[in-house]
PDB file of C-alpha atoms in Angstrom:
ATOM      1  CA  UNK A   1      -7.395  -5.697  11.275  1.00 52.00           C
ATOM      2  CA  UNK A   2      -9.763  -2.973   9.753  1.00 53.00           C
ATOM      3  CA  UNK A   3     -11.444  -1.758  12.642  1.00 55.00           C
ATOM      4  CA  UNK A   4     -15.112  -1.827  10.386  1.00 57.00           C
ATOM      5  CA  UNK A   5     -13.525   0.633   8.567  1.00 62.00           C
ATOM      6  CA  UNK A   6     -14.491   0.486   4.581  1.00 54.00           C
ATOM      7  CA  UNK A   7     -11.872   3.074   3.036  1.00 58.00           C
ATOM      8  CA  UNK A   8      -8.723   3.807   3.905  1.00 58.00           C
ATOM      9  CA  UNK A   9      -6.647   6.810   5.064  1.00 55.00           C
ATOM     10  CA  UNK A  10      -5.914   9.821   1.388  1.00 47.00           C
ATOM     11  CA  UNK A  11      -7.296   8.164  -1.449  1.00 57.00           C
ATOM     12  CA  UNK A  12      -9.123   4.920  -2.835  1.00 71.00           C
ATOM     13  CA  UNK A  13      -6.909   2.968  -4.338  1.00 79.00           C
ATOM     14  CA  UNK A  14      -7.327   1.655  -6.903  1.00 82.00           C
ATOM     15  CA  UNK A  15      -6.402  -2.516  -7.736  1.00 84.00           C
ATOM     16  CA  UNK A  16      -3.633  -1.926 -10.560  1.00 87.00           C
ATOM     17  CA  UNK A  17      -1.949   0.449  -8.143  1.00 88.00           C
ATOM     18  CA  UNK A  18       1.945  -0.920  -6.844  1.00 91.00           C
ATOM     19  CA  UNK A  19       2.266  -0.344  -3.555  1.00 91.00           C
ATOM     20  CA  UNK A  20       6.291  -0.087  -3.020  1.00 90.00           C
ATOM     21  CA  UNK A  21       7.839  -0.422   0.317  1.00 87.00           C
ATOM     22  CA  UNK A  22      10.081   2.104   1.837  1.00 88.00           C
ATOM     23  CA  UNK A  23      13.948   1.722   2.588  1.00 84.00           C
ATOM     24  CA  UNK A  24      13.704   0.772   5.540  1.00 79.00           C
ATOM     25  CA  UNK A  25       9.763  -0.325   6.770  1.00 74.00           C
ATOM     26  CA  UNK A  26      10.660  -3.110   7.708  1.00 73.00           C
ATOM     27  CA  UNK A  27      12.738  -2.676  10.928  1.00 74.00           C
ATOM     28  CA  UNK A  28      10.324   0.554  11.518  1.00 75.00           C
ATOM     29  CA  UNK A  29       7.387  -2.500  11.039  1.00 72.00           C
ATOM     30  CA  UNK A  30       9.142  -5.058  13.767  1.00 71.00           C
ATOM     31  CA  UNK A  31       9.315  -2.112  15.646  1.00 68.00           C
ATOM     32  CA  UNK A  32       5.360  -1.801  16.440  1.00 65.00           C
ATOM     33  CA  UNK A  33       4.813  -4.583  16.373  1.00 59.00           C
ATOM     34  CA  UNK A  34       2.083  -6.505  18.631  1.00 48.00           C
ATOM     35  CA  UNK A  35       3.409  -7.123  22.331  1.00 46.00           C
ATOM     36  CA  UNK A  36       5.846  -5.123  24.043  1.00 42.00           C
ATOM     37  CA  UNK A  37       6.169  -2.352  21.309  1.00 45.00           C
ATOM     38  CA  UNK A  38       7.768   0.887  22.472  1.00 45.00           C
ATOM     39  CA  UNK A  39       5.979   3.185  20.496  1.00 45.00           C
ATOM     40  CA  UNK A  40       2.359   1.298  22.917  1.00 44.00           C
ATOM     41  CA  UNK A  41       3.650   2.353  25.535  1.00 42.00           C
ATOM     42  CA  UNK A  42       4.579   5.819  25.164  1.00 44.00           C
ATOM     43  CA  UNK A  43       1.133   6.103  24.181  1.00 45.00           C
ATOM     44  CA  UNK A  44      -0.634   4.872  27.326  1.00 46.00           C
ATOM     45  CA  UNK A  45       2.104   6.529  29.693  1.00 46.00           C
ATOM     46  CA  UNK A  46       1.555  10.497  27.801  1.00 44.00           C
ATOM     47  CA  UNK A  47      -2.147  10.023  26.769  1.00 46.00           C
ATOM     48  CA  UNK A  48      -1.327  13.763  24.833  1.00 40.00           C
ATOM     49  CA  UNK A  49       0.861  12.873  23.213  1.00 40.00           C
ATOM     50  CA  UNK A  50       0.352  11.517  19.165  1.00 40.00           C
ATOM     51  CA  UNK A  51      -0.678   8.991  16.975  1.00 43.00           C
ATOM     52  CA  UNK A  52       1.752   6.191  16.733  1.00 43.00           C
ATOM     53  CA  UNK A  53       1.997   4.729  13.835  1.00 47.00           C
ATOM     54  CA  UNK A  54      -0.093   1.819  12.350  1.00 48.00           C
ATOM     55  CA  UNK A  55      -4.174   2.773  12.262  1.00 50.00           C
ATOM     56  CA  UNK A  56      -5.636   5.235  12.395  1.00 49.00           C
ATOM     57  CA  UNK A  57      -7.522   5.344  15.471  1.00 52.00           C
ATOM     58  CA  UNK A  58      -5.660   2.415  17.121  1.00 53.00           C
ATOM     59  CA  UNK A  59      -2.999   1.240  19.501  1.00 52.00           C
ATOM     60  CA  UNK A  60       0.768   2.222  16.602  1.00 59.00           C
ATOM     61  CA  UNK A  61       0.744  -1.662  16.494  1.00 67.00           C
ATOM     62  CA  UNK A  62       0.411  -2.531  12.973  1.00 78.00           C
ATOM     63  CA  UNK A  63      -1.232  -6.471  12.963  1.00 83.00           C
ATOM     64  CA  UNK A  64       0.256  -9.638  11.505  1.00 87.00           C
ATOM     65  CA  UNK A  65      -1.607  -8.196   7.812  1.00 89.00           C
ATOM     66  CA  UNK A  66      -0.104  -4.953   6.931  1.00 88.00           C
ATOM     67  CA  UNK A  67       3.300  -6.542   8.226  1.00 88.00           C
ATOM     68  CA  UNK A  68       3.071  -8.848   5.798  1.00 91.00           C
ATOM     69  CA  UNK A  69       2.021  -6.226   3.449  1.00 92.00           C
ATOM     70  CA  UNK A  70       5.210  -4.692   4.546  1.00 90.00           C
ATOM     71  CA  UNK A  71       7.273  -7.871   4.358  1.00 90.00           C
ATOM     72  CA  UNK A  72       5.664  -9.007   0.673  1.00 91.00           C
ATOM     73  CA  UNK A  73       6.384  -5.094  -0.917  1.00 91.00           C
ATOM     74  CA  UNK A  74      10.297  -4.451   0.760  1.00 89.00           C
ATOM     75  CA  UNK A  75      11.454  -8.072  -1.296  1.00 90.00           C
ATOM     76  CA  UNK A  76       9.605  -6.140  -5.084  1.00 91.00           C
ATOM     77  CA  UNK A  77       6.989  -3.737  -5.517  1.00 92.00           C
ATOM     78  CA  UNK A  78       3.558  -5.529  -5.907  1.00 91.00           C
ATOM     79  CA  UNK A  79       0.123  -4.483  -7.032  1.00 93.00           C
ATOM     80  CA  UNK A  80      -2.599  -4.193  -4.434  1.00 92.00           C
ATOM     81  CA  UNK A  81      -4.573  -6.523  -6.693  1.00 92.00           C
ATOM     82  CA  UNK A  82      -1.383  -9.081  -6.577  1.00 93.00           C
ATOM     83  CA  UNK A  83      -0.977  -8.617  -2.401  1.00 94.00           C
ATOM     84  CA  UNK A  84      -4.651  -9.230  -1.977  1.00 93.00           C
ATOM     85  CA  UNK A  85      -5.006 -12.865  -4.335  1.00 93.00           C
ATOM     86  CA  UNK A  86      -1.417 -13.820  -2.156  1.00 92.00           C
ATOM     87  CA  UNK A  87      -2.524 -13.260   1.466  1.00 92.00           C
ATOM     88  CA  UNK A  88      -5.942 -15.225  -0.050  1.00 92.00           C
ATOM     89  CA  UNK A  89      -8.130 -11.161   1.261  1.00 92.00           C
ATOM     90  CA  UNK A  90     -10.487  -9.295   0.158  1.00 90.00           C
ATOM     91  CA  UNK A  91      -9.331  -6.180  -2.250  1.00 89.00           C
ATOM     92  CA  UNK A  92     -10.937  -4.047  -0.419  1.00 86.00           C
ATOM     93  CA  UNK A  93      -9.611  -5.309   2.679  1.00 87.00           C
ATOM     94  CA  UNK A  94      -5.797  -5.482   1.353  1.00 90.00           C
ATOM     95  CA  UNK A  95      -6.870  -1.189   0.482  1.00 89.00           C
ATOM     96  CA  UNK A  96      -7.300   0.050   3.243  1.00 87.00           C
ATOM     97  CA  UNK A  97      -4.233  -1.845   5.227  1.00 89.00           C
ATOM     98  CA  UNK A  98      -2.191  -0.491   2.244  1.00 90.00           C
ATOM     99  CA  UNK A  99      -4.001   3.413   3.622  1.00 87.00           C
ATOM    100  CA  UNK A 100      -3.112   2.574   6.723  1.00 86.00           C
ATOM    101  CA  UNK A 101       1.044   1.592   5.936  1.00 88.00           C
ATOM    102  CA  UNK A 102       1.260   4.770   4.051  1.00 88.00           C
ATOM    103  CA  UNK A 103      -0.416   6.763   6.376  1.00 86.00           C
ATOM    104  CA  UNK A 104       2.535   5.246   8.958  1.00 84.00           C
ATOM    105  CA  UNK A 105       5.119   6.325   6.036  1.00 85.00           C
ATOM    106  CA  UNK A 106       6.574   2.226   5.444  1.00 88.00           C
ATOM    107  CA  UNK A 107       4.651   2.097   2.366  1.00 90.00           C
ATOM    108  CA  UNK A 108       3.750   4.276  -0.672  1.00 90.00           C
ATOM    109  CA  UNK A 109       2.169   2.984  -4.078  1.00 91.00           C
ATOM    110  CA  UNK A 110       2.430   5.042  -7.344  1.00 90.00           C
ATOM    111  CA  UNK A 111      -0.359   5.016  -9.516  1.00 82.00           C
ATOM    112  CA  UNK A 112      -1.462   2.743 -13.203  1.00 77.00           C
ATOM    113  CA  UNK A 113      -1.482   5.996 -15.779  1.00 69.00           C
ATOM    114  CA  UNK A 114      -5.293   6.682 -16.169  1.00 71.00           C
ATOM    115  CA  UNK A 115      -6.361   6.006 -19.569  1.00 66.00           C
ATOM    116  CA  UNK A 116      -7.162   9.006 -20.675  1.00 67.00           C
ATOM    117  CA  UNK A 117      -3.729   9.662 -20.924  1.00 72.00           C
ATOM    118  CA  UNK A 118      -2.818   6.732 -22.631  1.00 72.00           C
ATOM    119  CA  UNK A 119      -2.199   6.511 -26.213  1.00 77.00           C
ATOM    120  CA  UNK A 120      -4.690   6.463 -29.070  1.00 80.00           C
ATOM    121  CA  UNK A 121      -5.192   2.743 -29.948  1.00 84.00           C
ATOM    122  CA  UNK A 122      -5.395   4.114 -33.596  1.00 89.00           C
ATOM    123  CA  UNK A 123      -2.200   5.787 -33.561  1.00 88.00           C
ATOM    124  CA  UNK A 124      -0.256   3.445 -32.730  1.00 88.00           C
ATOM    125  CA  UNK A 125      -1.637   0.386 -34.662  1.00 91.00           C
ATOM    126  CA  UNK A 126      -0.267   3.004 -38.054  1.00 91.00           C
ATOM    127  CA  UNK A 127       3.231   3.172 -35.713  1.00 91.00           C
ATOM    128  CA  UNK A 128       3.188  -0.783 -35.964  1.00 92.00           C
ATOM    129  CA  UNK A 129       1.803  -0.260 -39.573  1.00 93.00           C
ATOM    130  CA  UNK A 130       4.499   1.595 -40.247  1.00 92.00           C
ATOM    131  CA  UNK A 131       7.497  -0.200 -38.766  1.00 93.00           C
ATOM    132  CA  UNK A 132       6.512  -3.309 -40.000  1.00 93.00           C
ATOM    133  CA  UNK A 133       6.438  -1.340 -43.418  1.00 90.00           C
ATOM    134  CA  UNK A 134      10.218  -0.962 -43.160  1.00 86.00           C
TER     135      UNK A 134
END
């Protein structure tokens, strides 16, 4: 599944980051299925070709977990934590798998707003109190 990797390609993903499938992701993911994938055959026939889509250092073949993430996210965007819960996998494993999919261009990730960029709670309380006073 993760081939012993503990970090995905690219940045670390927050558990609240939302994973969104690209419009053509389900079709592209189906093309890289385990048996007889065209990309895998081409990679074996020409050993000096660029690395095909899929997990880094792999055969260019997406595992069933990768394809399930693409399928779930193509129906509706999903947070990393929700994917992990729905697939009964540890969050760390799902982070690695999502990183693979980002590298392959099958999904994109929107990160949550950092706490420092959120408005101060006191200001929000004053606004609520002012609205109630109206």
